[in-house]
mmCIF file of C-alpha atoms and ligand atoms in Angstrom:
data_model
loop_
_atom_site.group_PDB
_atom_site.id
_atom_site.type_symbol
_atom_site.label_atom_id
_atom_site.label_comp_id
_atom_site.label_asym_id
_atom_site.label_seq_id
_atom_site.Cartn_x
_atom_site.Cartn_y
_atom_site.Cartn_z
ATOM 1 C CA UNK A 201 23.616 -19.365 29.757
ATOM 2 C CA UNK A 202 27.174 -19.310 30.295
ATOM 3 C CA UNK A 203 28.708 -16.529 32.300
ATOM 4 C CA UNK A 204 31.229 -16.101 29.143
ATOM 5 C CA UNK A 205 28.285 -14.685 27.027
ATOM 6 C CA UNK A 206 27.105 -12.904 29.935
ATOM 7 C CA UNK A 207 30.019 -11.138 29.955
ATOM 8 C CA UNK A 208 30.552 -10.489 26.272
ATOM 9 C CA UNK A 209 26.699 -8.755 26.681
ATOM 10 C CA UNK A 210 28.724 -6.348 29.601
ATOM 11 C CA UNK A 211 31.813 -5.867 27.377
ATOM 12 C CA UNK A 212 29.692 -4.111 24.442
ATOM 13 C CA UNK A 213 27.435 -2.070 26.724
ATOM 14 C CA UNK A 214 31.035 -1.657 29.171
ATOM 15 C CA UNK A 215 34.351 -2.237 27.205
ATOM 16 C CA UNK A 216 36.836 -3.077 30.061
ATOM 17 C CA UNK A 217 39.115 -0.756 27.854
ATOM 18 C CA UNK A 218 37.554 2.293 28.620
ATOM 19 C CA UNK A 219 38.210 1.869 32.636
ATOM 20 C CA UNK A 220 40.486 4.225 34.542
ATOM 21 C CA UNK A 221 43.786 2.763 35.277
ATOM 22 C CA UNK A 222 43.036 3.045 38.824
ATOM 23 C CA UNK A 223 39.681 1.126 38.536
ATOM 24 C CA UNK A 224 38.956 -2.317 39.089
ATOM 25 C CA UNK A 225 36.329 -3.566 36.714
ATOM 26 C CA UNK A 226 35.251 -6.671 35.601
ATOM 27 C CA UNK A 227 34.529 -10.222 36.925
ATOM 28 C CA UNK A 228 36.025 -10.068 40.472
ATOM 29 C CA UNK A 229 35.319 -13.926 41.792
ATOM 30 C CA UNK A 230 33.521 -16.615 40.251
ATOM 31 C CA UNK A 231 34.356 -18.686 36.599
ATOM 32 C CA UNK A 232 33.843 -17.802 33.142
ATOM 33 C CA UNK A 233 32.258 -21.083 32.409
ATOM 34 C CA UNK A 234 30.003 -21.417 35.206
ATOM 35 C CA UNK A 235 26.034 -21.923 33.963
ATOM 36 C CA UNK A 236 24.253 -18.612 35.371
ATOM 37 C CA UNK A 237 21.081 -19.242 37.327
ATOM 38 C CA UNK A 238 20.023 -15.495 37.410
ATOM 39 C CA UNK A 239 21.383 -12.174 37.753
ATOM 40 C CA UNK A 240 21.418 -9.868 40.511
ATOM 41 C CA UNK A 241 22.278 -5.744 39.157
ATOM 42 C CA UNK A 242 23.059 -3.567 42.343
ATOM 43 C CA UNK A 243 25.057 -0.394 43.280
ATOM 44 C CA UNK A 244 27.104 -2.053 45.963
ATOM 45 C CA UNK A 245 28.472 -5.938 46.331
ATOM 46 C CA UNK A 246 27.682 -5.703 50.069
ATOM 47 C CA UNK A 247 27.314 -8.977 51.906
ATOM 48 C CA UNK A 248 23.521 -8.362 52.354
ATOM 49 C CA UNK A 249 23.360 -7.974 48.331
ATOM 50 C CA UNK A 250 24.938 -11.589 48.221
ATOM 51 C CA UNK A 251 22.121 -13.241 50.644
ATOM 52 C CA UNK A 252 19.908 -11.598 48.574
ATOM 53 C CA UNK A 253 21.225 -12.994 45.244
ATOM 54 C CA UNK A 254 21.125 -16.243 47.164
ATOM 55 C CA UNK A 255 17.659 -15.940 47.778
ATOM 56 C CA UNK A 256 16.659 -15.099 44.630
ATOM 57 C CA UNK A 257 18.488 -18.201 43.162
ATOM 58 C CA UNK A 258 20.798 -15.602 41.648
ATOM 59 C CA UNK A 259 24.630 -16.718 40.545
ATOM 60 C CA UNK A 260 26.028 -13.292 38.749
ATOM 61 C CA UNK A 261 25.877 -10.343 40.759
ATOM 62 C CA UNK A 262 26.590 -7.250 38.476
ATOM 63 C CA UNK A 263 27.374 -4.175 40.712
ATOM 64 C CA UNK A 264 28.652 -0.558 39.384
ATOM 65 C CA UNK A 265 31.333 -0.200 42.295
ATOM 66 C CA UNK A 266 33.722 -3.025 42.428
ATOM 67 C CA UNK A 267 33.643 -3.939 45.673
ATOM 68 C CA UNK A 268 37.439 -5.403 45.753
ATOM 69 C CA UNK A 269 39.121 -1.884 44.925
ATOM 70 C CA UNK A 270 42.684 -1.972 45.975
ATOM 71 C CA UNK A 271 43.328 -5.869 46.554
ATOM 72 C CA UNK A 272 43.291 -8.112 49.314
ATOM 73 C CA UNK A 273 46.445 -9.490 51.089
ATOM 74 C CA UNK A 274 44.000 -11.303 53.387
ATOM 75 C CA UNK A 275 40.519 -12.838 52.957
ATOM 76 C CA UNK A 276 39.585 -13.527 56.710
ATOM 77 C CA UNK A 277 35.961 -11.672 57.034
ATOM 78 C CA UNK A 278 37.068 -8.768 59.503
ATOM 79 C CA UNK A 279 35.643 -6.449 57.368
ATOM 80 C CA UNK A 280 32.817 -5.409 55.062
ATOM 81 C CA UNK A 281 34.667 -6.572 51.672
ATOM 82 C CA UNK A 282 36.317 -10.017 53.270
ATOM 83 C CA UNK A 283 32.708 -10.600 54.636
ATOM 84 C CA UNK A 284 31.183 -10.095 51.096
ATOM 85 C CA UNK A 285 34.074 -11.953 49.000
ATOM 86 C CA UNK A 286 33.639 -14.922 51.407
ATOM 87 C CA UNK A 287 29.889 -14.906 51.325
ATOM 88 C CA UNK A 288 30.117 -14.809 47.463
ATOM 89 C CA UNK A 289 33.105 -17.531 46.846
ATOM 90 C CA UNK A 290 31.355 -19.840 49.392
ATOM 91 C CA UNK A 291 28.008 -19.883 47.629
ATOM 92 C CA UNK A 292 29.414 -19.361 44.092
ATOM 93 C CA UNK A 293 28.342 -16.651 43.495
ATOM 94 C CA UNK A 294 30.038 -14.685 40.659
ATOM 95 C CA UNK A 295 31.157 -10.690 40.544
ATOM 96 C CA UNK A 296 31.131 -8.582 37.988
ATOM 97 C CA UNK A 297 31.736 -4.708 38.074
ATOM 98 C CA UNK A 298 31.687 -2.577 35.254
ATOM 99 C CA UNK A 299 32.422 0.942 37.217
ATOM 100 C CA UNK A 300 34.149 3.399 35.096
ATOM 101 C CA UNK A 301 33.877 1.448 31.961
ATOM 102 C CA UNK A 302 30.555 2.562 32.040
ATOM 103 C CA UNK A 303 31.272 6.269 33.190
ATOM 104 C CA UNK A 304 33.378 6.381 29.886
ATOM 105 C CA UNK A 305 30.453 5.533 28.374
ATOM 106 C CA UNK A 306 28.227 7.923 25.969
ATOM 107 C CA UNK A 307 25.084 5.935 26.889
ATOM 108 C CA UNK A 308 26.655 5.631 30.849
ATOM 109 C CA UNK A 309 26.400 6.840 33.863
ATOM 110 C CA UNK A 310 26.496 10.615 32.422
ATOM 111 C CA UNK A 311 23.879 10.021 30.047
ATOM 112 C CA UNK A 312 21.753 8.194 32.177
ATOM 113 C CA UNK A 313 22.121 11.454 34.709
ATOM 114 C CA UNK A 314 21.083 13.802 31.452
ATOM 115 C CA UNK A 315 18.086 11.695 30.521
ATOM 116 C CA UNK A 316 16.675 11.789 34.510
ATOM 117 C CA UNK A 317 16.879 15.732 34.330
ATOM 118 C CA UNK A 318 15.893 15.498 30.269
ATOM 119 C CA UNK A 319 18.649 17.469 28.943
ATOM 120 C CA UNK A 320 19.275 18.136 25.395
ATOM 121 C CA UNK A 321 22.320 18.886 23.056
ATOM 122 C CA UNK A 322 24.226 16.093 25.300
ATOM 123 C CA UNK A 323 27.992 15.664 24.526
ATOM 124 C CA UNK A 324 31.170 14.160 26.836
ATOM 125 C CA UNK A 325 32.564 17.066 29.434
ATOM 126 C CA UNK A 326 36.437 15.380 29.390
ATOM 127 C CA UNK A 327 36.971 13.897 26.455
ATOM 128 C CA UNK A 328 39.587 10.622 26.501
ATOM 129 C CA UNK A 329 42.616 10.892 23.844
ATOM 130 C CA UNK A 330 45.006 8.281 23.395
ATOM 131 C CA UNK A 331 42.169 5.883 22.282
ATOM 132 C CA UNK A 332 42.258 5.991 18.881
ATOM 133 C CA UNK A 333 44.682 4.446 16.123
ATOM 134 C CA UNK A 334 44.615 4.680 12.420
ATOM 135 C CA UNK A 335 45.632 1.544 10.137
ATOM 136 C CA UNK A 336 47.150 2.485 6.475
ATOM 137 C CA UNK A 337 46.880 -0.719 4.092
ATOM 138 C CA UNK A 338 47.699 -1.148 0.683
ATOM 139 C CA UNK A 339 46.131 -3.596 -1.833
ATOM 140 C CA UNK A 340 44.582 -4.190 -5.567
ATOM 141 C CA UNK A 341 41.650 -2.566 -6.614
ATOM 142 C CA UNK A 342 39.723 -5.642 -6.792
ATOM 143 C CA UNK A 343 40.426 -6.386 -3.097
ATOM 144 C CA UNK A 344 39.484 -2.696 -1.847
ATOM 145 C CA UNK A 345 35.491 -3.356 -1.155
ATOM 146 C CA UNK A 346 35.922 -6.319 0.565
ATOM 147 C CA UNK A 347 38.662 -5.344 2.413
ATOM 148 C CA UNK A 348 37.420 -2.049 3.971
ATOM 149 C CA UNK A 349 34.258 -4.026 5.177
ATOM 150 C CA UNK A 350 35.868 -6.251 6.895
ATOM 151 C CA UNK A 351 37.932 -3.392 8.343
ATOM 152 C CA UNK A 352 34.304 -1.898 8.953
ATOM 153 C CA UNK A 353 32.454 -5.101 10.428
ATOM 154 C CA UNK A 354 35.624 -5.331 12.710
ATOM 155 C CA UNK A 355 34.555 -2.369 14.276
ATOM 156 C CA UNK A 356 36.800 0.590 12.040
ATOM 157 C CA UNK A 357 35.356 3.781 10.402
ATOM 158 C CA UNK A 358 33.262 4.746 13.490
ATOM 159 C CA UNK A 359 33.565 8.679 13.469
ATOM 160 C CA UNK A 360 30.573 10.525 16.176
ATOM 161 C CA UNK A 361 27.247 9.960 14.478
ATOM 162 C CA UNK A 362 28.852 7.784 11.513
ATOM 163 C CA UNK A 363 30.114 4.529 10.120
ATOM 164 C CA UNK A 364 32.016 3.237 7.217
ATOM 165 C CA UNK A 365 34.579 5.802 7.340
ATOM 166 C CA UNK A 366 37.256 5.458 5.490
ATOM 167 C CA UNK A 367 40.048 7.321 3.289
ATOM 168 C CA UNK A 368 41.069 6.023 -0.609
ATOM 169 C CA UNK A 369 43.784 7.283 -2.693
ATOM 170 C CA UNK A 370 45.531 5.485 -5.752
ATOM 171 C CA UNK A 371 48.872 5.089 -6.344
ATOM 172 C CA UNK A 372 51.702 2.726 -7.515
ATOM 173 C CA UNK A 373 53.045 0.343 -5.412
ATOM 174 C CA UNK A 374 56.443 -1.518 -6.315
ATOM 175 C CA UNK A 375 58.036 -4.420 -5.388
ATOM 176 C CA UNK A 376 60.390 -7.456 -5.959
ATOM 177 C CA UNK A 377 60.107 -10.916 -4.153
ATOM 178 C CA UNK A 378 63.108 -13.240 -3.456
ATOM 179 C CA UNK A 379 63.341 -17.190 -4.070
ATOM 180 C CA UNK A 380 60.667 -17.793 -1.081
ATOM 181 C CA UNK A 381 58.123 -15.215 -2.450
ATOM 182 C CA UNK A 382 54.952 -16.011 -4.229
ATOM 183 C CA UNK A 383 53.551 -12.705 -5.263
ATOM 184 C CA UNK A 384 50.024 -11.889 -6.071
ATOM 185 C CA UNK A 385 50.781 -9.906 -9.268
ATOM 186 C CA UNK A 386 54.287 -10.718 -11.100
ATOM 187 C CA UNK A 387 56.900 -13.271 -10.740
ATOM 188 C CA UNK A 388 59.989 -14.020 -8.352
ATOM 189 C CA UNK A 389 62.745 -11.692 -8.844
ATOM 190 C CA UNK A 390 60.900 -9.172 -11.436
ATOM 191 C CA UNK A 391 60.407 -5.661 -10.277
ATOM 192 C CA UNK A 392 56.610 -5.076 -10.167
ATOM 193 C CA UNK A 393 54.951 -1.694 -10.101
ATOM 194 C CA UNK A 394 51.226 -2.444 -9.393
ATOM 195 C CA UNK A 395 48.596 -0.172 -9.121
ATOM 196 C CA UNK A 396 47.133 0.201 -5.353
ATOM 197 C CA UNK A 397 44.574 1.547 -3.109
ATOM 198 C CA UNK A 398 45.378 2.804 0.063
ATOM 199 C CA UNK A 399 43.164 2.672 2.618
ATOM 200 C CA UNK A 400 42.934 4.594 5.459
ATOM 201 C CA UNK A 401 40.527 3.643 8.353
ATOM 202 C CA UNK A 402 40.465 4.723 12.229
ATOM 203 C CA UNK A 403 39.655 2.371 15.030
ATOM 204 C CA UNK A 404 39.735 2.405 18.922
ATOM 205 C CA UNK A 405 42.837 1.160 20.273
ATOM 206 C CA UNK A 406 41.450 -1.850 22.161
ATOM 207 C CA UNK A 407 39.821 -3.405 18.882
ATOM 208 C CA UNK A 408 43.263 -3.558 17.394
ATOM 209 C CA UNK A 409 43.537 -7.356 17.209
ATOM 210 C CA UNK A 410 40.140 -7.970 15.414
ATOM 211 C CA UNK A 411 41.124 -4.901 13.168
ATOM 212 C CA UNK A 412 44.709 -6.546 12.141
ATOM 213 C CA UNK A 413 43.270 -10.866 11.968
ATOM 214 C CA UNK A 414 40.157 -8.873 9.686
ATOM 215 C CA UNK A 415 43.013 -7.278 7.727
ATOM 216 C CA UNK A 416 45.157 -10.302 7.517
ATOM 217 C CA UNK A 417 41.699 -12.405 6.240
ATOM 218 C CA UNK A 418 40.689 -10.344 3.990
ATOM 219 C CA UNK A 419 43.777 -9.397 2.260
ATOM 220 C CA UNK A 420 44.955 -11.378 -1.036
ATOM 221 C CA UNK A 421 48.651 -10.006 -0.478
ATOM 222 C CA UNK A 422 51.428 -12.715 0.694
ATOM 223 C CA UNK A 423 53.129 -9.863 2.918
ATOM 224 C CA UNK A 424 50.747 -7.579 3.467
ATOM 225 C CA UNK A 425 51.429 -3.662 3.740
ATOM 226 C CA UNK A 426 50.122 -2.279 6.690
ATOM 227 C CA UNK A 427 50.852 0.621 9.209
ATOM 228 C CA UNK A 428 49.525 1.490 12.673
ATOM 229 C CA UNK A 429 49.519 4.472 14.379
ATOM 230 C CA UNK A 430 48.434 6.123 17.557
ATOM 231 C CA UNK A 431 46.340 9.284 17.226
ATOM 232 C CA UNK A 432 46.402 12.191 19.411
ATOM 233 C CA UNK A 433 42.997 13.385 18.914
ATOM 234 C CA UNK A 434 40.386 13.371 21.630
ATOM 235 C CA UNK A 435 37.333 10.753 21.215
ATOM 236 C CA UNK A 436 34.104 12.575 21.295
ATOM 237 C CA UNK A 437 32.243 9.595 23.013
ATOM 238 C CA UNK A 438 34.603 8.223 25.300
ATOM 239 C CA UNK A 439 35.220 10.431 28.221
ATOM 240 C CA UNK A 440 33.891 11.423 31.804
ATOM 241 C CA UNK A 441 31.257 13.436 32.490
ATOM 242 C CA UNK A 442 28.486 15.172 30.483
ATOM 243 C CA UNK A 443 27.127 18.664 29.368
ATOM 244 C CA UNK A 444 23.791 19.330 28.120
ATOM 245 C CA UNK A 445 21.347 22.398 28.095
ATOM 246 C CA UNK A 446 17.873 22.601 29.489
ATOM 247 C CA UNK A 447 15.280 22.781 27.078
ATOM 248 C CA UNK A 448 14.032 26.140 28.810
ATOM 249 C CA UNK A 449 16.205 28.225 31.281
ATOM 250 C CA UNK A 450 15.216 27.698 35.147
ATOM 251 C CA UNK A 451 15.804 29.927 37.895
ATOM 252 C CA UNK A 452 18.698 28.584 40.365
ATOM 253 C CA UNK A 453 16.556 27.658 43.032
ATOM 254 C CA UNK A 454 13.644 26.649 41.037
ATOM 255 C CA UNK A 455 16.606 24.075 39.098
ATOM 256 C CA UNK A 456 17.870 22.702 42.548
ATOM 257 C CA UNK A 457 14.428 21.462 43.620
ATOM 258 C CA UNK A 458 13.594 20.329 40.505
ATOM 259 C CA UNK A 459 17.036 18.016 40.617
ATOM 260 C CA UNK A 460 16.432 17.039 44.555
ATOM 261 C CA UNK A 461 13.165 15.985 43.184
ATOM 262 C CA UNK A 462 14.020 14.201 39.776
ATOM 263 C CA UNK A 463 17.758 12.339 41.542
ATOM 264 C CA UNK A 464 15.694 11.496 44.930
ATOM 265 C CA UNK A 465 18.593 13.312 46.268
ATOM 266 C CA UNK A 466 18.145 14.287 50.236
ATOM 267 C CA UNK A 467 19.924 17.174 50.335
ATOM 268 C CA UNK A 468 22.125 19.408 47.711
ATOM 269 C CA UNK A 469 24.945 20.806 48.804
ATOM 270 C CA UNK A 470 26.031 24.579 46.427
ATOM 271 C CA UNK A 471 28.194 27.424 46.217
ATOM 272 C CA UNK A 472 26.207 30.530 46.308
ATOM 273 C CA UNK A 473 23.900 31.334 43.429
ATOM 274 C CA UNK A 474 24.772 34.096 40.923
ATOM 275 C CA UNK A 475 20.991 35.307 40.476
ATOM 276 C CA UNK A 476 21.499 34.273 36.653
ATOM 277 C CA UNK A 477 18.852 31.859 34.968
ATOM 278 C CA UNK A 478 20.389 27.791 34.599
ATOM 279 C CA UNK A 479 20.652 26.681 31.059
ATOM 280 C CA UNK A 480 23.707 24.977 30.294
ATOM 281 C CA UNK A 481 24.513 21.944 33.296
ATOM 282 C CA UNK A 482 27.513 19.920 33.221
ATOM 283 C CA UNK A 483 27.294 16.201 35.599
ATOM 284 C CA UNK A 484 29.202 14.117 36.520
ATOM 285 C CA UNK A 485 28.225 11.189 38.685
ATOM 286 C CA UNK A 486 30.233 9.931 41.562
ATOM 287 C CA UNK A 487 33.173 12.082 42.986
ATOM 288 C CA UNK A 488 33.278 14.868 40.682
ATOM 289 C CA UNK A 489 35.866 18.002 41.844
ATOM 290 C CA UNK A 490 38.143 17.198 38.924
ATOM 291 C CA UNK A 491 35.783 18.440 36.532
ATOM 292 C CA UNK A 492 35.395 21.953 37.795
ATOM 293 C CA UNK A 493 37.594 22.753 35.736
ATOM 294 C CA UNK A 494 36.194 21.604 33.314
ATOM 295 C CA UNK A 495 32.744 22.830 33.264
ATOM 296 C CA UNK A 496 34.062 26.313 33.952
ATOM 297 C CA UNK A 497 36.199 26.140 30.413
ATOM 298 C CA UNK A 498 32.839 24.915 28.539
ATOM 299 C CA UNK A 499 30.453 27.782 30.447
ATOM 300 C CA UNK A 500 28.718 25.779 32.380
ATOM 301 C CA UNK A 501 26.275 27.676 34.417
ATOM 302 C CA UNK A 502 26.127 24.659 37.218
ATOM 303 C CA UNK A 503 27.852 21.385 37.660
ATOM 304 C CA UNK A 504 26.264 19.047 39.253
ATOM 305 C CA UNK A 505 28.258 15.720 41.121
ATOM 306 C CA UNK A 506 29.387 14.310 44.127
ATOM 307 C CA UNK A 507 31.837 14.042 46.890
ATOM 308 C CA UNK A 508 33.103 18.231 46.592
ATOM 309 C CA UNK A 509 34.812 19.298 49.927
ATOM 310 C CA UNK A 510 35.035 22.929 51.422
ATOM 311 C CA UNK A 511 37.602 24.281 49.306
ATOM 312 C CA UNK A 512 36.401 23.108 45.986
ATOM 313 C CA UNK A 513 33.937 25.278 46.315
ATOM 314 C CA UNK A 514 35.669 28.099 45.948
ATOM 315 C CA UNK A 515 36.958 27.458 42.928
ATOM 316 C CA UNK A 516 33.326 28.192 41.657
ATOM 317 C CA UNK A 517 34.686 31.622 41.473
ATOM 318 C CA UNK A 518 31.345 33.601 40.194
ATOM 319 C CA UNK A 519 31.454 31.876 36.987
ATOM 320 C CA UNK A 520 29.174 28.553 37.390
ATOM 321 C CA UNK A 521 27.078 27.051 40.632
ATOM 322 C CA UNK A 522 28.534 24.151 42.065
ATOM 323 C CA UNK A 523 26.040 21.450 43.907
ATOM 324 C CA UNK A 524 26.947 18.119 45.297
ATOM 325 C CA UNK A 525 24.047 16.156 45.308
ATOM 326 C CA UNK A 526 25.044 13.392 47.123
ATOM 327 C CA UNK A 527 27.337 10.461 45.443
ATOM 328 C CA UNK A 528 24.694 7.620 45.221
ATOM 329 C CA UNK A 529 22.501 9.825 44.417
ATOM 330 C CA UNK A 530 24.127 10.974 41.277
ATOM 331 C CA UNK A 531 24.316 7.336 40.246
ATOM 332 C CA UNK A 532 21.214 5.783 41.358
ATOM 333 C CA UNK A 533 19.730 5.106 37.956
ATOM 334 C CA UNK A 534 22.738 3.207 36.620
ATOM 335 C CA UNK A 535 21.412 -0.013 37.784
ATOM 336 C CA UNK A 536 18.507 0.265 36.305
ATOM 337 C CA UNK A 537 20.077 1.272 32.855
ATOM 338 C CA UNK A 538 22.240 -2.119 33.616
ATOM 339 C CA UNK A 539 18.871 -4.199 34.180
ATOM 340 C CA UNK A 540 17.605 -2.987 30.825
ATOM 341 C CA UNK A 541 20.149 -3.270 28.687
ATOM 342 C CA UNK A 542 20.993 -6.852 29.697
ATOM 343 C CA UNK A 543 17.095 -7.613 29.481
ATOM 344 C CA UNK A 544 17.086 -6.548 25.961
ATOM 345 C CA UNK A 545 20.602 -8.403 24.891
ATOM 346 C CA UNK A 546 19.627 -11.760 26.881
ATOM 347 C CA UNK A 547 16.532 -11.907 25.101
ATOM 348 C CA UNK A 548 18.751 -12.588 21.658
ATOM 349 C CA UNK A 549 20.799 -15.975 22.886
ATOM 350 C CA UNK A 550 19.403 -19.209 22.294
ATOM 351 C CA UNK A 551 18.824 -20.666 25.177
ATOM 352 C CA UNK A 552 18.211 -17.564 26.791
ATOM 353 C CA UNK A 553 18.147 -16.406 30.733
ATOM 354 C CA UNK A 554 14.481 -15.436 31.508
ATOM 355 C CA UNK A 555 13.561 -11.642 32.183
ATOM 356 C CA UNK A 556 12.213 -12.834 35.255
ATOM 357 C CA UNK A 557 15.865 -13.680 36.228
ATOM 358 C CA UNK A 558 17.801 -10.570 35.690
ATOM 359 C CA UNK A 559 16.576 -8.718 39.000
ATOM 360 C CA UNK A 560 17.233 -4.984 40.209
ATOM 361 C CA UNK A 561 18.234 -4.983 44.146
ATOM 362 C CA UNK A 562 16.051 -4.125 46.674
ATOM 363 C CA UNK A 563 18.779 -3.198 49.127
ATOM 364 C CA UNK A 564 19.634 0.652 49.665
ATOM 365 C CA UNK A 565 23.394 0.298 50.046
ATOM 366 C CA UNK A 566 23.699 3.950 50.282
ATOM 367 C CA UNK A 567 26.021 4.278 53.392
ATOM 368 C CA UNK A 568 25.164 8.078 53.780
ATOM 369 C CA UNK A 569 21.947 8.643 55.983
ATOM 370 C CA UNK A 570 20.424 12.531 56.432
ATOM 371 C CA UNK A 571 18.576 13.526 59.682
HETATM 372 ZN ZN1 ZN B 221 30.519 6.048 42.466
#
């Protein structure tokens, strides 16, 4: 199997698009064309994750953090990235991180969070705007059906929990082609007025090419009418973080344990407890202080994440617990989510990677250790 396809699986269960500017996602080293051998999934790209794909017969290494972050001026194995870049390149071995693409995910990081502590009613804490555009077309009445599901296999209409959404009105349209024109309905030079559909469809911003070549192929128009534009709304399944309610309220305490216990977490730090039951719990996995304010607004009574410092916790203010339950923690069942979802996908190409070649890591590359 080709890393290309490899990476188209990643793309639909990660689309690039929804990483934070800031990120670094994707494939990091290695060639789009290179045959893949086997794939390695782990948290961190570390040097002793390479010898281990190396062991394993293992090409691909798919890790959640991207392990070259903020570039490399020099690649001479001083430190702990160099040594892993080097170690990969050498033995060519590819990289692939999917990071925040998959924290914007519905079914990501978040969700995978909810699931381990079995929360219900799950929806996105900070929902992204800027992500979705709306094309306006106009064509015949015959070409309507065919037209709006192509705009719909393209990836258009997709609205929360439904598909094939779409807008219709009739109207006239009117034109008049020059010498050069070959109009549909009418001649050159006569003034047409032609009934039309419009159609009104929304999309997400990054699937704007397939939209506008399914629109052009699909079309019967010479110069086809079309208009795109951006839409403030938010996205309801493309954002960070997650809030969910617990099927039955728990005491504070009795909630902490049971999330130590669930996450594997060592330790959790909090703000103090309010003596009120838990029932509604915001997450968000990884370094989470920018969503306090977040979980406050949607009365949250805890948020659980990673990486607060001493004065975050104040901001908990008596209105929700805070608890920092350690930042690999928070994420430690991402790979496995990653492992799965390739399994399943893989399983559909012709000739397909064996399951017995997409492998979870072995290696803890949690670089926090507790007495
Ligand atoms: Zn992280």
């Amino acid at each position: 199997m080709k890393l290309s396809n490899i990476i188209s699986i990643l793309e639909e269960m990660a689309p690039i698009a929804y990483a934070e500017d800031f990120d670094n996602v994707g494939l990091l080293t290695g060639d789009t064309q290179q045959e893949i051998s086997g794939i390695l999934v782990c948290h961190d790209a570390l040097e002793t994750v390479v010898e281990e794909a190396i062991e394993n017969n293992c090409n691909l290494i798919v890790c959640f953090h991207p392990i070259i972050f903020s570039g490399l001026k020099k690649i001479t194995g001083k430190n702990y990235v160099e040594k892993a870049v080097i170690k990969s390149i050498r033995n060519d071995i590819a990289i692939y991180a999917v990071h925040t693409a998959l924290d914007n995910h519905k079914n990501g990081v978040n969700k995978i969070f909810c699931d381990a502590l079995g929360l219900i009613n799950t929806k996105i804490l900070i929902p992204k705007t800027n992500f979705i555009q709306k094309l306006i077309t106009y064509t015949i009445p015959e070409n309507a059906e065919k037209l709006r599901n192509a705009l719909f296999d393209a990836g258009a209409g997709k609205i929360g929990n439904y598909e094939d959404c779409s807008f219709n009105s009739q109207g006239i349209g009117t034109y008049m082609g020059n010498e050069n024109s070959n109009p549909e309905i009418g001649e050159r030079f006569e003034f047409v007025e032609a009934q039309e559909i419009k159609i009104e469809v929304t999309f997400e911003k990054h699937l704007q090419s397939k939209i506008i070549k399914a629109l052009f192929s699909n079309h019967v128009y010479e110069e086809i009418a079309y208009e795109i534009y951006d839409i403030q709304n938010t996205h309801q399944n493309i954002g960070l973080g997650m809030i969910g309610e617990l099927k039955e309220p728990m005491e504070e305490m009795d909630f902490l344990n049971f999330v130590k216990q669930k996450m594997d977490a060592n330790g959790i730090r909090h703000s103090s407890l309010l003596n009120k039951k838990i029932k509604k719990v915001a997450v968000l996995g990884g370094s989470g202080s920018f969503a306090i304010h977040a979980a406050k607004n949607q009365k949250a009574d805890i948020l659980l994440t990673a990486d607060l410092k001493y004065h975050d916790y104040y901001q908990a203010e008596k209105q929700l617990v805070l608890a920092d339950i350690g930042h690999f923690e928070s994420e430690r069942f991402t790979k496995n989510y990653i492992v799965d979802f390739l399994k399943e996908k893989i399983i559909n190409f012709a000739p397909a990677l064996p399951e017995s070649k997409i492998i979870l890591s072995k290696i803890n590359t949690n670089p926090v250790k507790y007495l």
